[in-house]
Amino acid sequence: MTNNPSPSRTEQALTAAQLYYLQDRTMEAIAREMRVSRSSVSRLLAHARETGIVDIRIASPLALDGHLEQRLHDRFGAAAHVVPVPRGVSEADRLERVSMTSARVLSQFVESNMIVGVAWGSTLSVVSRHLPLKPTRGTTIVQLNGAGNTHSTGVEYSSEILERFGAAFAATVQRFPVPAFFDDPATRDAMWRERMTRRVLNMQARMDVVVFSVGSPAADVPSHVYVGGYLERSDYRSLAEDRAVGDIATVFYRADGSWRDIVLNARATGPELDRLARVPRRVCVAAGEHKLPSLRAALGAGYVTDVVLDEDLATRLLET
């Protein structure tokens, strides 16, 4: 006589989700049917959401002409995901709320056999902590730009972000073991000819999705690249002379989106912005009004196809 094996947690979560979301059963009714406690049903439903069995989407009836998301799309041509944030919330909480939504949105875009580019930074670090589990096959997470500087290799910081992305999507992780900025443009050119580096660059050239935030050298709330010892005083002077308003993966651009003749870009290790603009889906995450000049320029230049941002920042974008 054989014993039937007990159902796995995933099978139980699937059953609970089907009863709750598709059959409108109450938690009490589900608990009785599955012969578990009500708290167990609650934990199974949470497990279903966290592992991607359940993908909750909200279709707002306000998404008509005049709604923020529609107006942003009409103005910039990017799909916008606006996160409501109550008045008086701290900047840390604002970033947390936007990052949680970003993680869910990004999960909808990543599928098997994709190459996903990830920029390291303060915003992406928070996003990576909220990624739901969505196992894929044949997917690779590739680092967009180097993380080393004169004080640190940056490996621990960037690797933590990449590993979280890899774990969320059961994906292979490809690091980019170069500094964020070379001391000499000639050194970068020589390094770009190395086979190891060319392999990563070729992978970046085939990306299906890329996710990043935007930084600003003049922001009141600086990004990690501006507080992590990556730039010298001379670099800030150079950026001011070149009228840089923001960066994507340490490649700087002006208010009109131009970037090629900005001096510091000759030493940067992030992808050239015309190459970035060829990636089919380019997801930008931004929280806080200090991101306004850099986000406005990135949207206007067409570097972004999807943007996740807070309500206040969305409103300011439309006002300017």
Short mmCIF file of C-alpha atoms in Angstrom, two decimals:
data_model
loop_
_atom_site.label_atom_id
_atom_site.label_comp_id
_atom_site.label_asym_id
_atom_site.label_seq_id
_atom_site.Cartn_x
_atom_site.Cartn_y
_atom_site.Cartn_z
CA MET A 1 0.00 0.00 0.00
CA THR A 2 1.49 3.39 -1.02
CA ASN A 3 0.94 6.65 0.79
CA ASN A 4 0.00 9.73 -1.24
CA PRO A 5 2.72 12.35 -0.77
CA SER A 6 1.61 15.53 0.96
CA PRO A 7 1.20 18.49 -1.41
CA SER A 8 4.15 20.87 -1.64
CA ARG A 9 3.95 24.45 -0.40
CA THR A 10 3.79 25.64 -4.00
CA GLU A 11 0.88 23.33 -4.77
CA GLN A 12 -0.93 24.49 -1.65
CA ALA A 13 -0.29 28.13 -2.54
CA LEU A 14 -1.64 27.53 -6.05
CA THR A 15 -4.80 25.89 -4.67
CA ALA A 16 -5.36 28.68 -2.16
CA ALA A 17 -4.83 31.34 -4.83
CA GLN A 18 -7.28 29.72 -7.23
CA LEU A 19 -9.94 29.46 -4.52
CA TYR A 20 -9.39 33.02 -3.29
CA TYR A 21 -8.85 34.97 -6.51
CA LEU A 22 -10.80 32.93 -9.07
CA GLN A 23 -13.65 31.50 -6.99
CA ASP A 24 -14.09 34.37 -4.51
CA ARG A 25 -13.95 32.03 -1.54
CA THR A 26 -13.32 33.55 1.88
CA MET A 27 -10.21 32.67 3.86
CA GLU A 28 -12.38 30.84 6.39
CA ALA A 29 -13.97 28.70 3.65
CA ILE A 30 -10.58 27.96 2.11
CA ALA A 31 -9.17 26.99 5.51
CA ARG A 32 -12.01 24.52 6.03
CA GLU A 33 -11.65 23.04 2.55
CA MET A 34 -7.87 22.69 2.79
CA ARG A 35 -8.01 21.62 6.45
CA VAL A 36 -5.55 24.26 7.57
CA SER A 37 -5.78 27.34 9.78
CA ARG A 38 -6.87 30.74 8.50
CA SER A 39 -3.38 32.11 9.21
CA SER A 40 -1.94 29.30 7.06
CA VAL A 41 -4.19 30.40 4.18
CA SER A 42 -2.95 33.97 4.61
CA ARG A 43 0.68 32.78 4.47
CA LEU A 44 -0.04 30.63 1.39
CA LEU A 45 -1.57 33.63 -0.43
CA ALA A 46 1.44 35.74 0.49
CA HIS A 47 3.70 32.97 -0.82
CA ALA A 48 1.69 32.92 -4.07
CA ARG A 49 2.26 36.65 -4.54
CA GLU A 50 5.94 36.52 -3.64
CA THR A 51 6.72 33.63 -5.99
CA GLY A 52 4.80 35.01 -8.96
CA ILE A 53 1.93 32.50 -8.89
CA VAL A 54 -0.30 35.53 -8.46
CA ASP A 55 0.46 38.70 -10.42
CA ILE A 56 -1.80 41.49 -9.18
CA ARG A 57 -2.40 44.38 -11.57
CA ILE A 58 -4.59 47.40 -11.03
CA ALA A 59 -6.43 48.89 -14.00
CA SER A 60 -7.39 52.37 -12.91
CA PRO A 61 -10.64 53.80 -14.32
CA LEU A 62 -8.88 57.17 -14.11
CA ALA A 63 -6.38 56.22 -16.83
CA LEU A 64 -8.13 58.47 -19.34
CA ASP A 65 -7.23 61.75 -20.97
CA GLY A 66 -5.91 64.06 -18.27
CA HIS A 67 -4.69 61.28 -16.00
CA LEU A 68 -1.01 61.56 -15.08
CA GLU A 69 0.09 58.34 -16.77
CA GLN A 70 -1.71 59.15 -20.02
CA ARG A 71 -0.45 62.74 -20.04
CA LEU A 72 3.14 61.59 -19.46
CA HIS A 73 2.83 59.10 -22.31
CA ASP A 74 1.39 61.76 -24.61
CA ARG A 75 4.20 64.18 -23.80
CA PHE A 76 7.23 61.88 -23.66
CA GLY A 77 6.14 58.72 -25.48
CA ALA A 78 7.06 56.49 -22.51
CA ALA A 79 4.76 54.15 -20.61
CA ALA A 80 4.44 55.65 -17.13
CA HIS A 81 3.68 53.88 -13.86
CA VAL A 82 2.83 56.54 -11.28
CA VAL A 83 3.05 55.56 -7.61
CA PRO A 84 0.74 57.45 -5.21
CA VAL A 85 2.65 58.83 -2.24
CA PRO A 86 0.96 60.66 0.69
CA ARG A 87 2.03 64.16 1.66
CA GLY A 88 4.81 64.50 4.18
CA VAL A 89 6.35 61.10 3.50
CA SER A 90 10.13 60.83 3.96
CA GLU A 91 12.41 60.49 0.94
CA ALA A 92 13.44 57.03 2.12
CA ASP A 93 9.81 55.90 2.30
CA ARG A 94 9.10 57.49 -1.07
CA LEU A 95 11.95 55.51 -2.63
CA GLU A 96 10.75 52.34 -0.91
CA ARG A 97 7.23 52.69 -2.33
CA VAL A 98 8.44 53.44 -5.84
CA SER A 99 10.94 50.57 -5.70
CA MET A 100 8.28 48.07 -4.63
CA THR A 101 6.13 49.00 -7.63
CA SER A 102 9.18 48.98 -9.90
CA ALA A 103 10.09 45.46 -8.84
CA ARG A 104 6.60 44.21 -9.74
CA VAL A 105 6.57 46.07 -13.07
CA LEU A 106 10.01 44.79 -14.01
CA SER A 107 8.99 41.23 -13.18
CA GLN A 108 6.31 41.45 -15.88
CA PHE A 109 8.95 42.29 -18.50
CA VAL A 110 11.58 39.62 -17.77
CA GLU A 111 11.07 36.25 -19.48
CA SER A 112 13.20 33.20 -20.29
CA ASN A 113 16.14 33.49 -22.70
CA MET A 114 16.52 37.23 -22.18
CA ILE A 115 19.57 39.37 -21.46
CA VAL A 116 18.74 41.93 -18.77
CA GLY A 117 21.09 44.85 -18.14
CA VAL A 118 21.24 46.21 -14.59
CA ALA A 119 22.88 49.44 -13.43
CA TRP A 120 24.08 49.52 -9.83
CA GLY A 121 23.15 52.38 -7.54
CA SER A 122 21.10 53.44 -4.52
CA THR A 123 17.75 53.12 -6.28
CA LEU A 124 18.44 49.74 -7.89
CA SER A 125 19.70 48.44 -4.55
CA VAL A 126 16.26 49.06 -3.04
CA VAL A 127 14.46 47.69 -6.11
CA SER A 128 16.51 44.48 -5.92
CA ARG A 129 15.28 43.82 -2.37
CA HIS A 130 11.63 43.77 -3.50
CA LEU A 131 11.88 41.58 -6.60
CA PRO A 132 9.33 38.74 -6.54
CA LEU A 133 10.52 35.27 -7.44
CA LYS A 134 9.95 34.50 -11.11
CA PRO A 135 12.14 31.56 -12.19
CA THR A 136 13.21 31.73 -15.84
CA ARG A 137 15.40 29.61 -18.09
CA GLY A 138 18.38 30.78 -20.09
CA THR A 139 18.17 34.34 -18.76
CA THR A 140 21.31 36.37 -18.04
CA ILE A 141 21.70 39.43 -15.80
CA VAL A 142 24.55 41.60 -17.06
CA GLN A 143 26.18 44.46 -15.18
CA LEU A 144 25.97 47.74 -17.15
CA ASN A 145 29.01 49.59 -15.83
CA GLY A 146 32.07 49.07 -13.67
CA ALA A 147 31.93 49.77 -9.94
CA GLY A 148 35.54 50.18 -8.82
CA ASN A 149 37.17 53.42 -7.68
CA THR A 150 40.38 54.51 -5.99
CA HIS A 151 39.02 53.54 -2.56
CA SER A 152 37.28 50.24 -3.31
CA THR A 153 36.75 47.61 -5.98
CA GLY A 154 32.99 48.19 -5.61
CA VAL A 155 32.49 44.46 -6.14
CA GLU A 156 30.66 43.82 -2.87
CA TYR A 157 28.15 46.63 -3.46
CA SER A 158 27.39 45.89 -7.12
CA SER A 159 27.48 42.10 -6.68
CA GLU A 160 24.84 42.22 -3.96
CA ILE A 161 22.43 43.96 -6.36
CA LEU A 162 23.22 41.63 -9.25
CA GLU A 163 22.91 38.51 -7.11
CA ARG A 164 19.45 39.56 -5.95
CA PHE A 165 18.37 39.97 -9.57
CA GLY A 166 19.89 36.63 -10.46
CA ALA A 167 18.16 34.88 -7.56
CA ALA A 168 14.78 36.45 -8.36
CA PHE A 169 14.82 35.23 -11.96
CA ALA A 170 16.96 32.09 -11.49
CA ALA A 171 19.32 33.74 -13.97
CA THR A 172 23.05 33.62 -14.69
CA VAL A 173 24.90 36.75 -13.52
CA GLN A 174 27.61 38.37 -15.65
CA ARG A 175 29.71 40.92 -13.78
CA PHE A 176 31.73 43.70 -15.41
CA PRO A 177 35.04 43.78 -13.47
CA VAL A 178 36.29 47.22 -14.48
CA PRO A 179 36.38 50.58 -12.65
CA ALA A 180 33.46 52.98 -12.95
CA PHE A 181 35.86 55.50 -14.55
CA PHE A 182 39.32 54.89 -15.98
CA ASP A 183 42.03 57.43 -15.21
CA ASP A 184 42.95 57.72 -18.88
CA PRO A 185 40.69 57.31 -21.94
CA ALA A 186 43.51 55.40 -23.65
CA THR A 187 43.41 52.80 -20.87
CA ARG A 188 39.70 52.28 -21.45
CA ASP A 189 40.24 51.94 -25.19
CA ALA A 190 42.90 49.30 -24.60
CA MET A 191 40.71 47.44 -22.11
CA TRP A 192 37.80 47.47 -24.57
CA ARG A 193 39.99 45.46 -26.98
CA GLU A 194 40.51 42.64 -24.48
CA ARG A 195 38.54 39.48 -25.23
CA MET A 196 37.08 39.26 -21.72
CA THR A 197 35.76 42.81 -21.94
CA ARG A 198 34.50 42.38 -25.50
CA ARG A 199 32.46 39.39 -24.38
CA VAL A 200 30.58 41.54 -21.82
CA LEU A 201 30.18 44.40 -24.28
CA ASN A 202 28.78 42.02 -26.91
CA MET A 203 26.33 40.73 -24.32
CA GLN A 204 25.26 44.30 -23.55
CA ALA A 205 24.72 44.89 -27.26
CA ARG A 206 22.11 42.08 -27.25
CA MET A 207 20.13 43.19 -24.20
CA ASP A 208 16.35 42.78 -24.29
CA VAL A 209 15.62 44.79 -21.14
CA VAL A 210 17.68 47.31 -19.22
CA VAL A 211 16.84 48.84 -15.84
CA PHE A 212 18.45 51.94 -14.36
CA SER A 213 17.83 55.16 -12.48
CA VAL A 214 19.09 58.62 -13.33
CA GLY A 215 21.60 60.57 -11.27
CA SER A 216 22.37 64.26 -11.12
CA PRO A 217 25.67 65.94 -10.18
CA ALA A 218 23.78 68.95 -8.77
CA ALA A 219 21.00 67.16 -6.86
CA ASP A 220 20.35 67.92 -3.18
CA VAL A 221 20.02 64.16 -2.62
CA PRO A 222 23.05 62.73 -4.46
CA SER A 223 23.18 59.28 -6.05
CA HIS A 224 25.72 56.67 -4.96
CA VAL A 225 28.19 57.58 -7.71
CA TYR A 226 28.38 61.13 -6.31
CA VAL A 227 28.97 60.14 -2.68
CA GLY A 228 30.94 56.91 -3.09
CA GLY A 229 34.31 58.41 -3.95
CA TYR A 230 33.98 58.00 -7.73
CA LEU A 231 34.42 61.66 -8.72
CA GLU A 232 37.15 64.19 -7.94
CA ARG A 233 36.65 67.95 -7.61
CA SER A 234 38.11 68.35 -11.08
CA ASP A 235 35.44 65.97 -12.40
CA TYR A 236 32.67 68.11 -10.93
CA ARG A 237 34.21 71.22 -12.50
CA SER A 238 34.40 69.43 -15.84
CA LEU A 239 30.76 68.32 -15.61
CA ALA A 240 29.67 71.88 -14.78
CA GLU A 241 31.62 73.25 -17.75
CA ASP A 242 29.98 70.65 -20.00
CA ARG A 243 26.51 71.52 -18.58
CA ALA A 244 25.77 67.92 -17.60
CA VAL A 245 22.42 67.50 -15.83
CA GLY A 246 22.35 63.74 -15.28
CA ASP A 247 23.81 60.32 -15.92
CA ILE A 248 22.65 56.82 -16.79
CA ALA A 249 25.05 54.14 -15.57
CA THR A 250 27.83 56.79 -15.22
CA VAL A 251 27.41 58.15 -18.77
CA PHE A 252 26.52 61.85 -18.52
CA TYR A 253 24.17 63.92 -20.67
CA ARG A 254 22.91 67.48 -21.00
CA ALA A 255 19.38 68.87 -20.80
CA ASP A 256 18.96 68.29 -24.54
CA GLY A 257 20.13 64.67 -24.25
CA SER A 258 23.50 65.22 -25.96
CA TRP A 259 26.41 63.31 -24.42
CA ARG A 260 29.21 62.49 -26.88
CA ASP A 261 31.46 65.52 -26.27
CA ILE A 262 31.16 65.52 -22.46
CA VAL A 263 34.78 65.05 -21.40
CA LEU A 264 34.22 62.62 -18.53
CA ASN A 265 32.35 60.17 -20.79
CA ALA A 266 35.64 59.29 -22.50
CA ARG A 267 36.65 57.59 -19.23
CA ALA A 268 33.24 56.13 -18.26
CA THR A 269 32.45 52.42 -18.49
CA GLY A 270 28.68 52.56 -18.92
CA PRO A 271 27.07 51.88 -22.32
CA GLU A 272 27.07 54.69 -24.86
CA LEU A 273 23.62 56.23 -24.86
CA ASP A 274 22.93 55.60 -28.55
CA ARG A 275 23.60 51.89 -27.88
CA LEU A 276 21.36 52.03 -24.81
CA ALA A 277 18.58 53.58 -26.90
CA ARG A 278 18.55 50.48 -29.14
CA VAL A 279 17.52 48.18 -26.28
CA PRO A 280 13.85 47.25 -26.88
CA ARG A 281 12.72 47.96 -23.31
CA ARG A 282 14.45 50.56 -21.12
CA VAL A 283 13.02 50.85 -17.62
CA CYS A 284 13.87 53.90 -15.52
CA VAL A 285 13.07 54.12 -11.80
CA ALA A 286 12.98 57.58 -10.21
CA ALA A 287 11.78 58.86 -6.84
CA GLY A 288 11.95 62.40 -5.51
CA GLU A 289 11.86 65.82 -7.11
CA HIS A 290 15.66 66.01 -7.05
CA LYS A 291 15.49 63.64 -10.06
CA LEU A 292 13.47 66.16 -12.09
CA PRO A 293 16.17 67.71 -14.38
CA SER A 294 17.90 64.41 -15.14
CA LEU A 295 14.65 62.47 -15.69
CA ARG A 296 13.14 65.18 -17.87
CA ALA A 297 16.23 65.17 -20.09
CA ALA A 298 16.34 61.36 -20.31
CA LEU A 299 12.66 61.18 -21.25
CA GLY A 300 12.96 63.99 -23.76
CA ALA A 301 15.94 62.30 -25.44
CA GLY A 302 14.07 59.00 -25.81
CA TYR A 303 16.37 57.02 -23.52
CA VAL A 304 13.39 55.62 -21.58
CA THR A 305 10.52 53.38 -22.76
CA ASP A 306 9.02 52.72 -19.30
CA VAL A 307 9.28 54.93 -16.24
CA VAL A 308 8.21 54.21 -12.66
CA LEU A 309 8.02 57.36 -10.57
CA ASP A 310 6.20 58.95 -7.64
CA GLU A 311 3.15 61.14 -8.06
CA ASP A 312 4.85 64.39 -7.04
CA LEU A 313 7.67 63.90 -9.53
CA ALA A 314 5.16 63.06 -12.27
CA THR A 315 3.24 66.25 -11.55
CA ARG A 316 6.40 68.36 -11.65
CA LEU A 317 7.40 66.81 -14.97
CA LEU A 318 4.13 67.96 -16.51
CA GLU A 319 4.41 71.43 -14.97
CA THR A 320 7.83 72.16 -16.48
#
